[in-house]
Every structure is written in structure tokens, then in C-alpha cells.
mmCIF file of C-alpha atoms in Angstrom:
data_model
loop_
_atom_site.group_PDB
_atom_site.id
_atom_site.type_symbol
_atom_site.label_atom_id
_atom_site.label_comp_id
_atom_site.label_asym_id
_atom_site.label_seq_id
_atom_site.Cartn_x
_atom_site.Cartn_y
_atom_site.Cartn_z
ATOM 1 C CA UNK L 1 -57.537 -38.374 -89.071
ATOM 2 C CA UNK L 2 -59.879 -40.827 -87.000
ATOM 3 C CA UNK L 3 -60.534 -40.845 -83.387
ATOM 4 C CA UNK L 4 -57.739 -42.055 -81.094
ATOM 5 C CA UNK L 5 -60.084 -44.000 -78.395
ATOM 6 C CA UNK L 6 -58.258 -45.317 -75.504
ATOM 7 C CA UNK L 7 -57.019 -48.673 -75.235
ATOM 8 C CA UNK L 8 -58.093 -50.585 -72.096
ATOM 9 C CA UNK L 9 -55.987 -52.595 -70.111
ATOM 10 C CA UNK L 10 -57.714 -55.868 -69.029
ATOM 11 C CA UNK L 11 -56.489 -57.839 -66.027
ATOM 12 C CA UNK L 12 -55.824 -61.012 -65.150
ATOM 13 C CA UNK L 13 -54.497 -61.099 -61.510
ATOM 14 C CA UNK L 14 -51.884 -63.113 -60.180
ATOM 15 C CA UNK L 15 -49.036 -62.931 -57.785
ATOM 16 C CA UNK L 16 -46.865 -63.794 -54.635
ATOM 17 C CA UNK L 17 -48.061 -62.359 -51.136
ATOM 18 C CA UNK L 18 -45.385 -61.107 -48.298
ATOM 19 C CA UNK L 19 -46.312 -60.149 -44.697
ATOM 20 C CA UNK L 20 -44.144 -58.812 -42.550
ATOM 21 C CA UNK L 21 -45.417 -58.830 -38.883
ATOM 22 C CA UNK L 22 -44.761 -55.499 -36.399
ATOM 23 C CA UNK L 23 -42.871 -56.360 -33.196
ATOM 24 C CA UNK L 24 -44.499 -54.510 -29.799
ATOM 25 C CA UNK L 25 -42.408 -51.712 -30.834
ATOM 26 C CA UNK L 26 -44.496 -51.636 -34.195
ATOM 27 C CA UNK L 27 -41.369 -51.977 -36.204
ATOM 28 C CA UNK L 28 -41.514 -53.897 -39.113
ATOM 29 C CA UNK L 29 -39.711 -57.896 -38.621
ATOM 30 C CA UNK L 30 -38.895 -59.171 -41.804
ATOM 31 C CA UNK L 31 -41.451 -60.609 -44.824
ATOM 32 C CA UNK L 32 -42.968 -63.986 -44.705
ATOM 33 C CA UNK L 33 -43.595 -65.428 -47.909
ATOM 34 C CA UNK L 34 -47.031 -66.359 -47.963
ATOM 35 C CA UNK L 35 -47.479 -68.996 -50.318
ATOM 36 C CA UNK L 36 -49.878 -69.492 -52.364
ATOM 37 C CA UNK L 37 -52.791 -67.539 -52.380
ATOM 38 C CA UNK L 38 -55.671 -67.858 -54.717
ATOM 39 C CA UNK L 39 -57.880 -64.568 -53.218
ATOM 40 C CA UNK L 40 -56.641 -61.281 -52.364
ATOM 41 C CA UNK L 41 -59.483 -58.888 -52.359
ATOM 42 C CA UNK L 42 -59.867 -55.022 -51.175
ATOM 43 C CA UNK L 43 -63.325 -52.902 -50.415
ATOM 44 C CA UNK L 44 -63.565 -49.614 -50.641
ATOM 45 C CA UNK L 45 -66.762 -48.189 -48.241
ATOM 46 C CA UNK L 46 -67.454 -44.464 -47.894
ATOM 47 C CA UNK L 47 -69.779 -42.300 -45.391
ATOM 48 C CA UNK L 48 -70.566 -38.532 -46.632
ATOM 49 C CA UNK L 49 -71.830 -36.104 -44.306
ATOM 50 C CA UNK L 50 -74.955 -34.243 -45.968
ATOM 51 C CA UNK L 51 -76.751 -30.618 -46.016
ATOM 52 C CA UNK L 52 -80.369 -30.025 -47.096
ATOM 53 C CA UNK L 53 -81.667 -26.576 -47.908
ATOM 54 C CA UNK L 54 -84.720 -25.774 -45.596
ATOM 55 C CA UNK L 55 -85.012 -22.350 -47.966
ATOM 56 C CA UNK L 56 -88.319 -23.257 -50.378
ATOM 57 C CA UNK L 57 -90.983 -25.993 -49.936
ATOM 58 C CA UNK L 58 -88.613 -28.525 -51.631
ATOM 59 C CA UNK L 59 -86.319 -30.338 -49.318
ATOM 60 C CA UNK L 60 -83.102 -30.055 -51.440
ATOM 61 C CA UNK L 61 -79.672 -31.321 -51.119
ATOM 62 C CA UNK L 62 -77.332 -28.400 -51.653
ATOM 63 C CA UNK L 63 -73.647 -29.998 -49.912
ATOM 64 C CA UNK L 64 -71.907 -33.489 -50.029
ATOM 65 C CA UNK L 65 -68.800 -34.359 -48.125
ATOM 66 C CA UNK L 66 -66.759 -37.167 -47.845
ATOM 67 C CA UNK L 67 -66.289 -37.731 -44.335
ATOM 68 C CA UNK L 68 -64.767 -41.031 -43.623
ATOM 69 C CA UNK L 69 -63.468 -43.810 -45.318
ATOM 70 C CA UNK L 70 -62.829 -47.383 -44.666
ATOM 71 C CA UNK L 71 -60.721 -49.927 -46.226
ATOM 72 C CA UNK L 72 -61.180 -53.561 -45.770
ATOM 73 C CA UNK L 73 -60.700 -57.137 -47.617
ATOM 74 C CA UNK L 74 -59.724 -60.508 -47.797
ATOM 75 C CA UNK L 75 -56.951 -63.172 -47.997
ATOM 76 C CA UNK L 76 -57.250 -67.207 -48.719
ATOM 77 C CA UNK L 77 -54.343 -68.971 -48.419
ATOM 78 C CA UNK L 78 -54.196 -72.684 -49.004
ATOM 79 C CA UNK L 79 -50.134 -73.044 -48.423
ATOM 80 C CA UNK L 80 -50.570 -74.695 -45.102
ATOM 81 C CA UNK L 81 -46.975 -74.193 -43.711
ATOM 82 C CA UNK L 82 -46.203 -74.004 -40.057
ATOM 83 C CA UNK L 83 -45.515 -70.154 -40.401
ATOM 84 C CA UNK L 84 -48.815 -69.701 -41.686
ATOM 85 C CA UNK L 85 -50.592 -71.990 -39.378
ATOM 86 C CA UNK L 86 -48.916 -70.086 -36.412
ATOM 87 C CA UNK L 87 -50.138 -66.726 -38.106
ATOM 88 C CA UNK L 88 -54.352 -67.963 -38.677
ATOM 89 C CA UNK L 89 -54.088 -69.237 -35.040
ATOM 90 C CA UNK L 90 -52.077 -65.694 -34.142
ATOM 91 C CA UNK L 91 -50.114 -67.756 -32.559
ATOM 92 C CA UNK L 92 -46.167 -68.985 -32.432
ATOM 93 C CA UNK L 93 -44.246 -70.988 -34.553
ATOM 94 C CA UNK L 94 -40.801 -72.814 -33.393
ATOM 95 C CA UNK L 95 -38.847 -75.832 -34.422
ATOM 96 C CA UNK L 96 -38.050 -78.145 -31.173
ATOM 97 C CA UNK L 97 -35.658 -80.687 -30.915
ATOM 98 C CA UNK L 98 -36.725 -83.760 -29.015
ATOM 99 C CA UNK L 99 -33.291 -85.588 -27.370
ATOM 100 C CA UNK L 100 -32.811 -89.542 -27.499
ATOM 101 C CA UNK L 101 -33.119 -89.334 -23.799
ATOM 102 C CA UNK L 102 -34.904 -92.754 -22.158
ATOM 103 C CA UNK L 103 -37.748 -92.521 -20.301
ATOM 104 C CA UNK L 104 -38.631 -94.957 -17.588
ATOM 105 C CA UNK L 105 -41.206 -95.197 -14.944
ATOM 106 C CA UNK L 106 -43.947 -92.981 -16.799
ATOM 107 C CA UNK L 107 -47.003 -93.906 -14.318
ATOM 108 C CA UNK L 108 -50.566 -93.841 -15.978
ATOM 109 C CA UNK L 109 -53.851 -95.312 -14.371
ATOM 110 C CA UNK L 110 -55.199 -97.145 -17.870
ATOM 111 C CA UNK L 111 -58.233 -99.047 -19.065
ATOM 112 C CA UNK L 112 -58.596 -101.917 -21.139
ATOM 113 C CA UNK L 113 -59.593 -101.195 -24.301
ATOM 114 C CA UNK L 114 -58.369 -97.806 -24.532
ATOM 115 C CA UNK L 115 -55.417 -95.890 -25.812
ATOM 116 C CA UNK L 116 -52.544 -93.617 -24.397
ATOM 117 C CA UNK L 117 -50.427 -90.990 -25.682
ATOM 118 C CA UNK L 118 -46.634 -91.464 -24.483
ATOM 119 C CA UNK L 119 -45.137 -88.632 -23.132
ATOM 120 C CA UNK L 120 -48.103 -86.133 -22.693
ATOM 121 C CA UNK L 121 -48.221 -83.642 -20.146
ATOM 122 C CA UNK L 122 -49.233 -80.163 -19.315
ATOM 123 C CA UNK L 123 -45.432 -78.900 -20.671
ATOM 124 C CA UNK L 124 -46.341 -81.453 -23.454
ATOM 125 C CA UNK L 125 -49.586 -82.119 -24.566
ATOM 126 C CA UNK L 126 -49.304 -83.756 -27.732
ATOM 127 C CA UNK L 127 -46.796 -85.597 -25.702
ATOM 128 C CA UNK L 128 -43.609 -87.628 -27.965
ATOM 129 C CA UNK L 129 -43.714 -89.351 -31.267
ATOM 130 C CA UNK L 130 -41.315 -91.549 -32.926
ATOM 131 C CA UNK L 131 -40.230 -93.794 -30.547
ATOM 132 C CA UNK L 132 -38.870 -97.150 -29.886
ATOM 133 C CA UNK L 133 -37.938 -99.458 -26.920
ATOM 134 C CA UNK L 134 -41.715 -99.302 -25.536
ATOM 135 C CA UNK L 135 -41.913 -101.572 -22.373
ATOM 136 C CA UNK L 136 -45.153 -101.683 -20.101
ATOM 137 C CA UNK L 137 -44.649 -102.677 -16.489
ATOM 138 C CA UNK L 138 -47.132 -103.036 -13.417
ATOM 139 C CA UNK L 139 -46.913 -99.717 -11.065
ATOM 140 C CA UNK L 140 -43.993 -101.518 -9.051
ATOM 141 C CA UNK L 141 -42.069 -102.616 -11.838
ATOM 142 C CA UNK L 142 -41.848 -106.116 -11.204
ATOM 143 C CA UNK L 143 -44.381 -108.023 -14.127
ATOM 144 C CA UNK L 144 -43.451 -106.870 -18.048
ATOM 145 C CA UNK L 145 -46.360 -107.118 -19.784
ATOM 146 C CA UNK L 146 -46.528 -108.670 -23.476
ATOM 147 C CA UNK L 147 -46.793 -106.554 -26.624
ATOM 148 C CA UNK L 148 -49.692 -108.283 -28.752
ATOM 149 C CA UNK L 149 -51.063 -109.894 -26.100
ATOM 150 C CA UNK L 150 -51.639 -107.525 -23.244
ATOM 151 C CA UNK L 151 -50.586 -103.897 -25.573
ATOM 152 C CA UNK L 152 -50.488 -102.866 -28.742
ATOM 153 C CA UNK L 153 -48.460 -99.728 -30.069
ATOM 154 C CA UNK L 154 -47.508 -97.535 -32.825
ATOM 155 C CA UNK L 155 -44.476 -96.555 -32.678
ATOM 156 C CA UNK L 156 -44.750 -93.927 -35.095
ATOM 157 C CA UNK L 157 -47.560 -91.576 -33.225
ATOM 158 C CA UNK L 158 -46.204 -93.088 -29.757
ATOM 159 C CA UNK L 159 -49.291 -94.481 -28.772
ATOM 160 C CA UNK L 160 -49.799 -97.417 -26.548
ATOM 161 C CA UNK L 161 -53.672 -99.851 -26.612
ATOM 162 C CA UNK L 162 -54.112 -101.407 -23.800
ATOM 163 C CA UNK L 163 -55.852 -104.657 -25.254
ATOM 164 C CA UNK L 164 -58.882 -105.393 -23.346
ATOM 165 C CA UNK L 165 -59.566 -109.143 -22.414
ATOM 166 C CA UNK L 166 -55.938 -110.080 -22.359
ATOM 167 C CA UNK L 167 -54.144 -112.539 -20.503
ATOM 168 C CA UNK L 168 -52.910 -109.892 -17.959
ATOM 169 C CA UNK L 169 -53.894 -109.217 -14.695
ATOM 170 C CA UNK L 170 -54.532 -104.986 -16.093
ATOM 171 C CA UNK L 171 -57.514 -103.884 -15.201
ATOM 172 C CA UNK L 172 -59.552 -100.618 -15.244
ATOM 173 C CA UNK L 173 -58.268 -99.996 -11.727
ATOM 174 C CA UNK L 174 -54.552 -100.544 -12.933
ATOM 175 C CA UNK L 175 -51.740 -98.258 -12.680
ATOM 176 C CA UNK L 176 -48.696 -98.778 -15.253
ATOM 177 C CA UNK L 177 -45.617 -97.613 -15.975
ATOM 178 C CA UNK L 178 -44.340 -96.684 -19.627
ATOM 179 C CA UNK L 179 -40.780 -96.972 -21.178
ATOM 180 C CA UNK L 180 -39.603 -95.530 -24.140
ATOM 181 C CA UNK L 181 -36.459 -94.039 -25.979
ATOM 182 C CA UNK L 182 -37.368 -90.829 -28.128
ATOM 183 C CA UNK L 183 -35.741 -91.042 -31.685
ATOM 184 C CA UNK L 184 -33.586 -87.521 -31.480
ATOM 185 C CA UNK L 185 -34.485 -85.168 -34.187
ATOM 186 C CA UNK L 186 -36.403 -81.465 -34.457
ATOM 187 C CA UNK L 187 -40.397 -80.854 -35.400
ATOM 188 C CA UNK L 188 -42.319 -77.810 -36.103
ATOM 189 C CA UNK L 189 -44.451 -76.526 -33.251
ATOM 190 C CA UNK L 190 -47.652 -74.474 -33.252
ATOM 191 C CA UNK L 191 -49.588 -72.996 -30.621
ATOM 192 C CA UNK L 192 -52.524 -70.277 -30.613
ATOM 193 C CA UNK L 193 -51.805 -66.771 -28.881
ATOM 194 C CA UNK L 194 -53.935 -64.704 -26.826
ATOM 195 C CA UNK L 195 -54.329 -62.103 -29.898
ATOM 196 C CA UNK L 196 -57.053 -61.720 -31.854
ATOM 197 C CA UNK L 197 -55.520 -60.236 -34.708
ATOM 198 C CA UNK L 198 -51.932 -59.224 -36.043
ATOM 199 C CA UNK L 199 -50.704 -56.529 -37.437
ATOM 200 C CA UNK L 200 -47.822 -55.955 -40.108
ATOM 201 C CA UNK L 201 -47.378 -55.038 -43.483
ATOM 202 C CA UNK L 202 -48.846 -56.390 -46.479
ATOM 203 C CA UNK L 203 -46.419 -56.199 -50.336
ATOM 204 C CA UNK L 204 -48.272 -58.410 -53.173
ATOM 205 C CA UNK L 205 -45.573 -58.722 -55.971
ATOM 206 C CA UNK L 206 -47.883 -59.402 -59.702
ATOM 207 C CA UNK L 207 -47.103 -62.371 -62.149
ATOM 208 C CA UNK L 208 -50.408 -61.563 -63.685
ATOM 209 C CA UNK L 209 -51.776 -63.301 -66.539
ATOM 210 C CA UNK L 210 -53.429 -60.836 -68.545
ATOM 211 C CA UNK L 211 -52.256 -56.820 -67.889
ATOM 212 C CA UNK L 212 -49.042 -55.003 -66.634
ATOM 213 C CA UNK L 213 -47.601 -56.138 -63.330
ATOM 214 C CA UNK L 214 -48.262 -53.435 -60.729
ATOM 215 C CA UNK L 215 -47.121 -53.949 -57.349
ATOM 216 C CA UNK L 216 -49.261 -53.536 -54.059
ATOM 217 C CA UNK L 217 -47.911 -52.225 -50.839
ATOM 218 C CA UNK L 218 -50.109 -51.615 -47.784
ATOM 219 C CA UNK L 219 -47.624 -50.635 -45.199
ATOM 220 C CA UNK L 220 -50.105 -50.992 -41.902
ATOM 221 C CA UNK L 221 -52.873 -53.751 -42.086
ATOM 222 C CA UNK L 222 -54.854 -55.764 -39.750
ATOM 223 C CA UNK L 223 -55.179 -60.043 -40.213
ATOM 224 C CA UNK L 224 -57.671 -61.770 -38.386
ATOM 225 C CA UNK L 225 -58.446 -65.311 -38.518
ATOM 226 C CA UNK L 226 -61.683 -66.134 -40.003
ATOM 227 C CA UNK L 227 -64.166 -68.847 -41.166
ATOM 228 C CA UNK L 228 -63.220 -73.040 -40.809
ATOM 229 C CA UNK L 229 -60.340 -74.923 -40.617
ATOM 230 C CA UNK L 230 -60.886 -77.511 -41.864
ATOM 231 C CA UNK L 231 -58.771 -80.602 -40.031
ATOM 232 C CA UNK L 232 -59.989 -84.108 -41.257
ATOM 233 C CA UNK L 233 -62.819 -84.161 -44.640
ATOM 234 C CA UNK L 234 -63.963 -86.790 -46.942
ATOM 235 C CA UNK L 235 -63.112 -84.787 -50.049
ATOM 236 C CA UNK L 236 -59.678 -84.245 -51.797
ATOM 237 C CA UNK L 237 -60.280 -80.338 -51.994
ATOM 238 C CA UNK L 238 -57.173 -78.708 -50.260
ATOM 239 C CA UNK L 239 -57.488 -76.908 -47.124
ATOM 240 C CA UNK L 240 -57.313 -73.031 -47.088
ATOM 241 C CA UNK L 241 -57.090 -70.669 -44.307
ATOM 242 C CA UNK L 242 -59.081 -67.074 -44.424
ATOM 243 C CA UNK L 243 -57.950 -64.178 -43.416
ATOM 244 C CA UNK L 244 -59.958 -60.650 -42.617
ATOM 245 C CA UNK L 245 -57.967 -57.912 -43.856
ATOM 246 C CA UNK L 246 -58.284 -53.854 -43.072
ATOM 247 C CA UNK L 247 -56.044 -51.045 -44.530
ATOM 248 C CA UNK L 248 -54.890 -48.150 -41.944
ATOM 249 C CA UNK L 249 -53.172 -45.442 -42.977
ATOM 250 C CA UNK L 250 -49.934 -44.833 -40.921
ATOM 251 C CA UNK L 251 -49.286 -41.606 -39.516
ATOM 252 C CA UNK L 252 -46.245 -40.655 -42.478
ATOM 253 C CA UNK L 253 -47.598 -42.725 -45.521
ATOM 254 C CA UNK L 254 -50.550 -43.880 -47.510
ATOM 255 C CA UNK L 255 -52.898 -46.482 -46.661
ATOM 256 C CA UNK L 256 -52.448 -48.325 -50.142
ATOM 257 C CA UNK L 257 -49.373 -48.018 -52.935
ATOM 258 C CA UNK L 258 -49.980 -49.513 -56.276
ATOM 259 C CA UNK L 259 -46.517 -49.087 -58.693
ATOM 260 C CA UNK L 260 -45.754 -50.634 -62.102
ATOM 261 C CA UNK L 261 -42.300 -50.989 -63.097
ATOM 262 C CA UNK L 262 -39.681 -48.933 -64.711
ATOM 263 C CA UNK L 263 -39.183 -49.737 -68.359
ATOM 264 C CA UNK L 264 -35.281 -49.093 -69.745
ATOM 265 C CA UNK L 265 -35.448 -46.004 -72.550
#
């Protein structure tokens, strides 16, 4: 009878990544479904302690121990959602609603020539989009100015230009006022955090392309933010967001779980 050899198992990786944040009480939240993500790496790096007999002329190693071991990686992810946004800026994510409320009266010292953001302040920076009903007044209220001629805006971004050589009387030592009505709806919102990294659990559930499906479960790991975000480019490659990874082992499990699936008998 021949030799049985082995078959190998070659492996084509693919998959859909889950992280599930700790709360202070480093309790697990809930899993976020990543997206896509075309790079999930790990890296393995070892330190041994070593012994050297000093017994004869030749310096030789007689003991080897593994002493410490440290498991790090990688994660690209180019599903920009809010959620994921919030988590590469380790910051928040929340859905506001903006009311239909008018505003009148908004006073801003303006230039000609240059443009203004409706509605921003330090509660609001990027200040209200989506608007209609824009007036511009002098600072007592008594002169409308005309759109086209003295302003331009866009109602869409809720910015206002103030033209520069129109036929107003606005100069670069003018003070305004703004009116607008809000359209009512709900946005996502972003904002960075004061961390520097989060901390959670990471579960990558295989579709792969070539080889079984095993599962991957790290149940304490460390994301930080790295590399560029890239926000306006000339190209038409989509943007991706990189993520340091490390792999701590909890104080009642494993640092890494790798499971294929039961198969009915």
C-alpha cells in the first residue's frame, strides 16, 4: 500500500469583522459590524531568556526559555460609516435632530468677498445646513440687502458670500444680521474623544474563498487609529481607515480562539 501524505489545506481568506467596544466597567456593549474590511493581519513576536555554559573554553548555549510573548496586528477598513468614523477618531457617534425653528437676528461682522457659515458656534461648529428663508439685514435691521446683488448663498451647505463690489453700503467694517429657517430632519454626528485607543472585543466570522471557514475570536484587544485619512484626493481610489491592533489575554480566557464548524454525522 503507498504512502498516505497529508493533504494541505490552502487558504484563501475572507470574512465579516465585529467589534464590540468595553464600557468603563470593561463589560462587553454589543458588536458593531465593521464593514468591509480588505486587511486583517496578526504578528506573533517572541523574547527567550538564555543560559550559556561558562564550563570549557567554548561559550555554549545549554538553556532556552520562552519568556514573553507579544501579539499585535492590523485592520483596514474602507466602509466609511459614521460608527466607524466615530471609532478611528475614538470618538462619539450620535444622530441629532435639527428643529424647523427660525432664526433671526444672527449678528456677524463680514467682509466682502468672503463667505459665512450660518449657524456656527462654539455648541455648533459646523453650524446648520439645509436651509431656506435666508434674509441679510444691516446690524439694526432696518436695510434688506439683495440676494445676487449684495449675497450669494447655498442653501444646501447654509452658506452665505458676501459679494464684494456690490451695490450695498457692506463693507469690511460691517456688522449683519442673518435669517434663516432650518429644514427639520436628523444627521449623523462625529466628534474625536480624548482616548487614544479603545478597547473591546474583536470576532472575524470566514466566507473564505479557498479553505474551511474557521472563526476568530480575540476577546480583549486594543484599536488605535493610525496612518492618513484621507478627506479630499484627485484619484477615485476609496478611502480606508487603519487601525493598530494588539491581542491581551484576559485574566479567565485565551488571548486568540480560532474554531471551525460542526459538521452534522
Amino acid at each position: 500500500m503507498p504512502i498516505l501524505h497529508t493533504k494541505n489545506e490552502y487558504l484563501i481568506p475572507r470574512g465579516r469583522a465585529y467589534f464590540d467596544p468595553y464600557n468603563a466597567s470593561e463589560e462587553l456593549t454589543g458588536e458593531i459590524d465593521l464593514g468591509n474590511c480588505p486587511g486583517i493581519s496578526l504578528s506573533i513576536e517572541t523574547e527567550k531568556a538564555e543560559h550559556f555554559s561558562s564550563q570549557s573554553g567554548l561559550k555554549e548555549k545549554d538553556g532556552s526559555w520562552l519568556v514573553q510573548v507579544q501579539r499585535t496586528g492590523s485592520l483596514t477598513c474602507d466602509n466609511f460609516s459614521p460608527s466607524n468614523a466615530a471609532l478611528w477618531l475614538t470618538g462619539t457617534h450620535e444622530v441629532k435632530t435639527q428643529a424647523a425653528t427660525p432664526v433671526t437676528g444672527e449678528l456677524r461682522n463680514v467682509i466682502p468677498g468672503r463667505q459665512y457659515q450660518l449657524g456656527a458656534s462654539a455648541a455648533n461648529p459646523l453650524g446648520v445646513r439645509n436651509v431656506t428663508a435666508v434674509t441679510v439685514k444691516n446690524e439694526a435691521g432696518t436695510t434688506t440687502y439683495a440676494a445676487g446683488t449684495d449675497y450669494n448663498v447655498d442653501l444646501a451647505t447654509g452658506r452665505v458670500q458676501i459679494i464684494a463690489g456690490g451695490t450695498s453700503t457692506i463693507t469690511a467694517a460691517t456688522k449683519v444680521q442673518f435669517g434663516y429657517t432650518p429644514v427639520a430632519g436628523t444627521f449623523d454626528s462625529v466628534k474625536s474623544g480624548a482616548k487614544v485607543e479603545l478597547t473591546g472585543a474583536l470576532r472575524v466570522v470566514s466566507d473564505n474563498a479557498a479553505g474551511g471557514n474557521r472563526d476568530w475570536y480575540l476577546p480583549k484587544v486594543t484599536l488605535s487609529a493610525t496612518g492618513d485619512l484621507t478627506l479630499i484626493a484627485e484619484g477615485t481610489d476609496v478611502v480606508t481607515m487603519e487601525f493598530e491592533l494588539e491581542a491581551l489575554k484576559p485574566a479567565n480566557a485565551e488571548a486568540i480562539y480560532c474554531d471551525g464548524r460542526p459538521v452534522a454525522v
